[in-house]
Short mmCIF file of C-alpha atoms in Angstrom, two decimals:
data_model
loop_
_atom_site.label_atom_id
_atom_site.label_comp_id
_atom_site.label_asym_id
_atom_site.label_seq_id
_atom_site.Cartn_x
_atom_site.Cartn_y
_atom_site.Cartn_z
CA MET A 171 -1.27 -33.19 -15.87
CA THR A 172 -3.90 -34.11 -18.49
CA LEU A 173 -5.23 -31.97 -21.27
CA ILE A 174 -8.67 -32.08 -19.80
CA LEU A 175 -7.42 -30.78 -16.35
CA ARG A 176 -5.59 -27.93 -18.05
CA THR A 177 -8.63 -27.03 -20.21
CA VAL A 178 -10.95 -27.05 -17.28
CA THR A 179 -8.43 -24.99 -15.23
CA ARG A 180 -8.42 -22.23 -17.91
CA VAL A 181 -12.20 -21.97 -17.47
CA VAL A 182 -12.50 -22.36 -13.80
CA LEU A 183 -9.65 -20.07 -12.89
CA PRO A 184 -11.19 -16.70 -13.88
CA LEU A 185 -14.64 -17.75 -12.64
CA GLY A 186 -13.13 -18.67 -9.22
CA PHE A 187 -11.46 -15.35 -8.93
CA VAL A 188 -14.62 -13.48 -9.83
CA VAL A 189 -16.68 -15.58 -7.24
CA SER A 190 -13.98 -14.88 -4.65
CA PHE A 191 -14.20 -11.16 -5.27
CA ALA A 192 -17.94 -11.26 -4.89
CA PHE A 193 -17.68 -13.13 -1.60
CA PHE A 194 -15.11 -10.69 -0.45
CA LEU A 195 -17.29 -7.70 -1.23
CA GLN A 196 -20.38 -9.06 0.43
CA GLY A 197 -18.61 -10.00 3.65
CA HIS A 198 -19.14 -6.73 5.61
CA ASN A 199 -22.98 -6.97 5.37
CA LEU A 200 -23.51 -10.77 4.72
CA PRO A 201 -21.80 -14.00 5.51
CA GLY A 202 -18.68 -14.28 3.52
CA GLY A 203 -15.84 -11.84 3.46
CA GLY A 204 -12.09 -12.24 3.68
CA PHE A 205 -11.85 -15.80 4.99
CA ILE A 206 -14.11 -17.47 2.48
CA ALA A 207 -12.72 -15.39 -0.41
CA GLY A 208 -9.19 -16.27 0.60
CA VAL A 209 -9.95 -20.01 0.81
CA LEU A 210 -11.58 -19.87 -2.59
CA THR A 211 -8.72 -17.96 -4.08
CA ALA A 212 -6.16 -20.37 -2.54
CA SER A 213 -8.26 -23.36 -3.95
CA VAL A 214 -8.19 -21.80 -7.43
CA VAL A 215 -4.51 -21.25 -7.34
CA ALA A 216 -3.95 -24.91 -5.94
CA LEU A 217 -5.98 -26.03 -9.06
CA ALA A 218 -3.48 -24.16 -11.26
CA TYR A 219 -0.59 -25.82 -9.41
CA LEU A 220 -2.21 -29.31 -10.07
CA ALA A 221 -2.69 -28.59 -13.74
CA TYR A 222 0.61 -26.82 -14.59
CA GLY A 223 2.92 -27.57 -11.57
CA LEU A 224 4.54 -25.14 -9.19
CA ASP A 225 7.52 -24.60 -11.63
CA GLY A 226 5.17 -23.98 -14.53
CA VAL A 227 3.12 -21.30 -12.64
CA GLU A 228 6.22 -19.55 -11.51
CA HIS A 229 8.07 -19.67 -14.89
CA ASP A 230 5.33 -19.39 -17.44
CA VAL A 231 2.80 -17.17 -15.59
CA LEU A 232 5.11 -15.06 -13.50
CA ASN A 233 8.10 -14.99 -15.88
CA ARG A 234 10.60 -15.87 -13.11
CA GLU A 235 13.40 -18.41 -13.13
CA VAL A 236 13.15 -21.07 -10.52
CA GLN A 237 16.34 -21.01 -8.25
CA THR A 238 17.96 -24.14 -6.97
CA ALA A 239 19.50 -23.88 -3.41
CA VAL A 240 23.33 -24.24 -3.35
CA GLU A 241 23.56 -26.36 -0.25
CA HIS A 242 20.67 -28.66 -0.89
CA VAL A 243 20.50 -29.31 -4.61
CA GLU A 244 17.48 -31.59 -4.26
CA HIS A 245 15.36 -28.79 -2.66
CA VAL A 246 13.91 -26.26 -5.01
CA GLN A 247 13.52 -22.67 -3.68
CA HIS A 248 10.56 -20.92 -5.27
CA GLY A 249 10.37 -17.11 -5.07
CA ILE A 250 6.58 -17.23 -5.08
CA VAL A 251 6.79 -18.88 -1.63
CA ARG A 252 8.59 -15.85 -0.21
CA ASP A 253 5.87 -13.72 -1.85
CA TYR A 254 3.27 -15.71 -0.04
CA GLN A 255 5.06 -15.31 3.22
CA THR A 256 5.19 -11.49 2.68
CA LEU A 257 1.48 -11.47 1.87
CA TYR A 258 0.71 -13.36 5.04
CA ALA A 259 2.79 -10.76 7.22
CA ALA A 260 1.27 -7.74 5.44
CA GLY A 261 -2.26 -9.14 5.90
CA LEU A 262 -1.70 -9.71 9.53
CA ALA A 263 -0.36 -6.21 9.95
CA LEU A 264 -3.26 -4.76 7.99
CA ALA A 265 -5.86 -6.70 10.10
CA VAL A 266 -4.29 -5.40 13.38
CA VAL A 267 -3.99 -1.83 12.13
CA ALA A 268 -7.60 -1.92 11.13
CA GLY A 269 -8.60 -2.94 14.49
CA LEU A 270 -6.52 -0.31 16.22
CA VAL A 271 -7.78 2.52 13.93
CA ALA A 272 -11.11 2.49 15.82
CA ILE A 273 -9.28 3.11 19.21
CA LEU A 274 -7.21 5.93 17.72
CA TYR A 275 -10.19 7.46 16.05
CA GLY A 276 -12.00 7.34 19.53
CA VAL A 277 -9.01 9.06 21.24
CA LEU A 278 -8.92 11.77 18.61
CA THR A 279 -12.56 12.49 18.75
CA GLY A 280 -13.11 12.01 22.43
CA THR A 281 -15.65 9.27 21.97
CA HIS A 282 -15.31 5.86 23.45
CA LEU A 283 -14.61 3.28 20.69
CA THR A 284 -13.34 -0.20 21.36
CA PHE A 285 -11.13 -2.39 19.34
CA MET A 286 -12.56 -3.40 16.02
CA THR A 287 -15.57 -0.99 16.15
CA GLN A 288 -17.07 -0.66 12.59
CA THR A 289 -18.30 2.40 10.95
CA TYR A 290 -19.54 3.22 7.52
CA ARG A 291 -20.22 5.97 5.11
CA SER A 292 -22.89 6.25 2.39
CA ILE A 293 -22.01 7.76 -0.98
CA THR A 294 -23.68 8.13 -4.33
CA VAL A 295 -21.64 7.07 -7.28
CA PRO A 296 -22.75 8.46 -10.63
CA LEU A 297 -24.22 5.81 -12.89
CA TYR A 298 -24.04 3.26 -10.14
CA GLY A 299 -26.13 4.55 -7.25
CA HIS A 300 -25.96 4.17 -3.50
CA VAL A 301 -22.78 2.55 -2.04
CA GLU A 302 -21.84 1.91 1.59
CA LEU A 303 -18.17 2.10 2.41
CA ALA A 304 -17.48 0.09 5.58
CA SER A 305 -14.37 0.08 7.67
CA ALA A 306 -14.75 -3.70 7.99
CA VAL A 307 -13.56 -4.04 4.39
CA VAL A 308 -10.01 -3.13 5.53
CA PHE A 309 -10.13 -5.78 8.19
CA ASP A 310 -11.54 -8.29 5.60
CA LEU A 311 -8.69 -7.41 3.26
CA GLY A 312 -6.14 -8.29 5.93
CA VAL A 313 -7.84 -11.52 6.69
CA TYR A 314 -7.96 -12.38 2.98
CA ALA A 315 -4.29 -11.67 2.63
CA VAL A 316 -3.55 -13.79 5.75
CA VAL A 317 -5.58 -16.79 4.50
CA VAL A 318 -4.27 -16.74 0.92
CA GLY A 319 -0.63 -16.25 2.10
CA ALA A 320 -0.77 -18.98 4.70
CA LEU A 321 -2.59 -21.55 2.58
CA LEU A 322 -0.62 -21.01 -0.42
CA THR A 323 2.64 -21.11 1.53
CA VAL A 324 1.72 -24.45 2.91
CA ILE A 325 0.53 -25.71 -0.52
CA SER A 326 3.72 -24.55 -2.26
CA VAL A 327 6.03 -25.84 0.18
CA VAL A 328 4.35 -29.30 0.38
CA GLY A 329 4.04 -29.26 -3.50
CA ALA A 330 7.74 -28.45 -3.92
CA GLU A 331 8.72 -31.53 -1.75
#
Protein backbone atom coordinates (compact mmCIF):
# COMPACT_ATOMS: atom_id res chain seq x y z
CA MET A 1 0.00 0.00 0.00
CA THR A 2 2.30 2.71 -1.24
CA LEU A 3 1.52 6.34 -1.76
CA ILE A 4 2.10 5.93 -5.50
CA LEU A 5 -0.47 3.10 -5.74
CA ARG A 6 -3.05 5.10 -3.80
CA THR A 7 -2.50 8.16 -5.97
CA VAL A 8 -2.74 6.18 -9.20
CA THR A 9 -5.88 4.48 -7.90
CA ARG A 10 -7.56 7.84 -7.29
CA VAL A 11 -6.97 8.75 -10.95
CA VAL A 12 -7.71 5.35 -12.50
CA LEU A 13 -10.86 4.58 -10.48
CA PRO A 14 -13.18 7.21 -12.04
CA LEU A 15 -11.70 6.66 -15.51
CA GLY A 16 -12.29 2.91 -15.20
CA PHE A 17 -15.92 3.43 -14.27
CA VAL A 18 -16.47 5.82 -17.20
CA VAL A 19 -14.89 3.40 -19.69
CA SER A 20 -16.91 0.55 -18.18
CA PHE A 21 -20.11 2.56 -18.65
CA ALA A 22 -19.16 3.29 -22.28
CA PHE A 23 -18.50 -0.42 -22.94
CA PHE A 24 -21.84 -1.26 -21.36
CA LEU A 25 -23.77 1.18 -23.55
CA GLN A 26 -22.19 0.07 -26.84
CA GLY A 27 -22.82 -3.61 -26.15
CA HIS A 28 -26.21 -4.05 -27.81
CA ASN A 29 -24.92 -2.69 -31.13
CA LEU A 30 -21.18 -3.46 -31.08
CA PRO A 31 -18.87 -5.87 -29.25
CA GLY A 32 -18.83 -5.13 -25.55
CA GLY A 33 -21.75 -4.97 -23.24
CA GLY A 34 -22.49 -6.39 -19.85
CA PHE A 35 -19.69 -8.93 -19.63
CA ILE A 36 -16.71 -6.75 -20.52
CA ALA A 37 -18.12 -3.80 -18.56
CA GLY A 38 -18.54 -6.05 -15.53
CA VAL A 39 -14.99 -7.39 -15.80
CA LEU A 40 -13.62 -3.84 -16.08
CA THR A 41 -15.69 -2.66 -13.09
CA ALA A 42 -14.53 -5.61 -10.98
CA SER A 43 -10.92 -4.91 -11.98
CA VAL A 44 -11.19 -1.28 -10.94
CA VAL A 45 -12.71 -2.22 -7.57
CA ALA A 46 -9.97 -4.85 -7.12
CA LEU A 47 -7.42 -2.09 -7.66
CA ALA A 48 -9.11 -0.11 -4.88
CA TYR A 49 -8.85 -3.20 -2.65
CA LEU A 50 -5.13 -3.44 -3.43
CA ALA A 51 -4.57 0.22 -2.64
CA TYR A 52 -6.75 0.58 0.46
CA GLY A 53 -7.54 -2.94 1.62
CA LEU A 54 -10.92 -4.60 2.05
CA ASP A 55 -11.43 -3.10 5.49
CA GLY A 56 -10.49 0.35 4.23
CA VAL A 57 -12.96 0.27 1.36
CA GLU A 58 -15.79 -0.96 3.58
CA HIS A 59 -15.06 1.34 6.51
CA ASP A 60 -13.83 4.52 4.80
CA VAL A 61 -15.77 4.48 1.53
CA LEU A 62 -19.02 2.83 2.61
CA ASN A 63 -18.99 4.06 6.23
CA ARG A 64 -19.76 0.60 7.63
CA GLU A 65 -18.19 -1.18 10.54
CA VAL A 66 -16.39 -4.45 9.84
CA GLN A 67 -17.97 -7.22 11.91
CA THR A 68 -15.98 -10.10 13.35
CA ALA A 69 -17.69 -13.49 13.50
CA VAL A 70 -18.29 -14.78 17.04
CA GLU A 71 -17.48 -18.45 16.47
CA HIS A 72 -14.39 -17.85 14.32
CA VAL A 73 -12.56 -14.82 15.64
CA GLU A 74 -9.83 -15.03 13.00
CA HIS A 75 -12.33 -14.79 10.12
CA VAL A 76 -13.66 -11.35 9.26
CA GLN A 77 -17.20 -11.06 7.91
CA HIS A 78 -17.60 -8.22 5.45
CA GLY A 79 -21.05 -6.84 4.75
CA ILE A 80 -19.90 -5.93 1.27
CA VAL A 81 -19.53 -9.63 0.41
CA ARG A 82 -23.22 -10.16 1.18
CA ASP A 83 -23.99 -7.16 -1.04
CA TYR A 84 -22.03 -8.73 -3.90
CA GLN A 85 -23.90 -12.01 -3.46
CA THR A 86 -27.20 -10.13 -3.58
CA LEU A 87 -26.05 -8.29 -6.71
CA TYR A 88 -25.18 -11.63 -8.33
CA ALA A 89 -28.61 -13.11 -7.55
CA ALA A 90 -30.47 -9.99 -8.71
CA GLY A 91 -28.49 -9.90 -11.95
CA LEU A 92 -29.20 -13.54 -12.67
CA ALA A 93 -32.91 -12.99 -12.08
CA LEU A 94 -32.90 -9.89 -14.30
CA ALA A 95 -31.14 -11.71 -17.15
CA VAL A 96 -33.63 -14.60 -17.01
CA VAL A 97 -36.63 -12.25 -16.85
CA ALA A 98 -35.26 -10.23 -19.78
CA GLY A 99 -35.13 -13.43 -21.82
CA LEU A 100 -38.63 -14.50 -20.82
CA VAL A 101 -40.24 -11.13 -21.58
CA ALA A 102 -39.97 -11.80 -25.33
CA ILE A 103 -41.95 -15.03 -24.93
CA LEU A 104 -44.59 -13.28 -22.82
CA TYR A 105 -44.82 -10.43 -25.32
CA GLY A 106 -45.25 -12.96 -28.14
CA VAL A 107 -48.06 -14.72 -26.29
CA LEU A 108 -49.87 -11.46 -25.54
CA THR A 109 -49.61 -10.12 -29.10
CA GLY A 110 -50.18 -13.41 -30.91
CA THR A 111 -46.81 -13.35 -32.63
CA HIS A 112 -44.23 -16.08 -32.38
CA LEU A 113 -41.23 -14.77 -30.44
CA THR A 114 -38.56 -17.03 -29.03
CA PHE A 115 -36.51 -16.76 -25.88
CA MET A 116 -34.16 -13.74 -25.98
CA THR A 117 -35.71 -12.12 -29.06
CA GLN A 118 -34.52 -8.52 -29.18
CA THR A 119 -36.47 -5.49 -30.21
CA TYR A 120 -35.79 -1.77 -30.18
CA ARG A 121 -37.53 1.56 -30.41
CA SER A 122 -36.16 4.77 -31.87
CA ILE A 123 -36.83 8.03 -30.08
CA THR A 124 -35.65 11.58 -30.50
CA VAL A 125 -34.31 13.24 -27.38
CA PRO A 126 -34.32 17.05 -27.38
CA LEU A 127 -30.81 18.54 -27.53
CA TYR A 128 -29.30 15.08 -28.06
CA GLY A 129 -30.89 13.64 -31.16
CA HIS A 130 -31.75 10.13 -32.33
CA VAL A 131 -31.49 7.34 -29.70
CA GLU A 132 -32.24 3.64 -30.03
CA LEU A 133 -33.58 1.89 -26.94
CA ALA A 134 -32.92 -1.84 -27.25
CA SER A 135 -34.35 -4.56 -25.06
CA ALA A 136 -30.91 -6.18 -24.99
CA VAL A 137 -29.78 -3.46 -22.57
CA VAL A 138 -31.86 -5.08 -19.82
CA PHE A 139 -30.19 -8.44 -20.44
CA ASP A 140 -26.76 -6.75 -20.53
CA LEU A 141 -27.55 -5.11 -17.19
CA GLY A 142 -28.29 -8.54 -15.73
CA VAL A 143 -25.04 -9.96 -17.14
CA TYR A 144 -23.16 -6.94 -15.78
CA ALA A 145 -24.60 -7.51 -12.30
CA VAL A 146 -23.78 -11.24 -12.42
CA VAL A 147 -20.19 -10.65 -13.50
CA VAL A 148 -19.54 -7.84 -10.99
CA GLY A 149 -21.23 -9.73 -8.16
CA ALA A 150 -19.44 -13.01 -8.85
CA LEU A 151 -15.95 -11.60 -9.43
CA LEU A 152 -16.06 -9.24 -6.47
CA THR A 153 -17.42 -11.97 -4.20
CA VAL A 154 -14.46 -14.17 -5.10
CA ILE A 155 -11.95 -11.31 -4.83
CA SER A 156 -13.38 -10.17 -1.47
CA VAL A 157 -13.52 -13.63 0.09
CA VAL A 158 -10.03 -14.54 -1.07
CA GLY A 159 -8.75 -11.12 -0.01
CA ALA A 160 -10.27 -11.46 3.47
CA GLU A 161 -8.43 -14.75 3.99
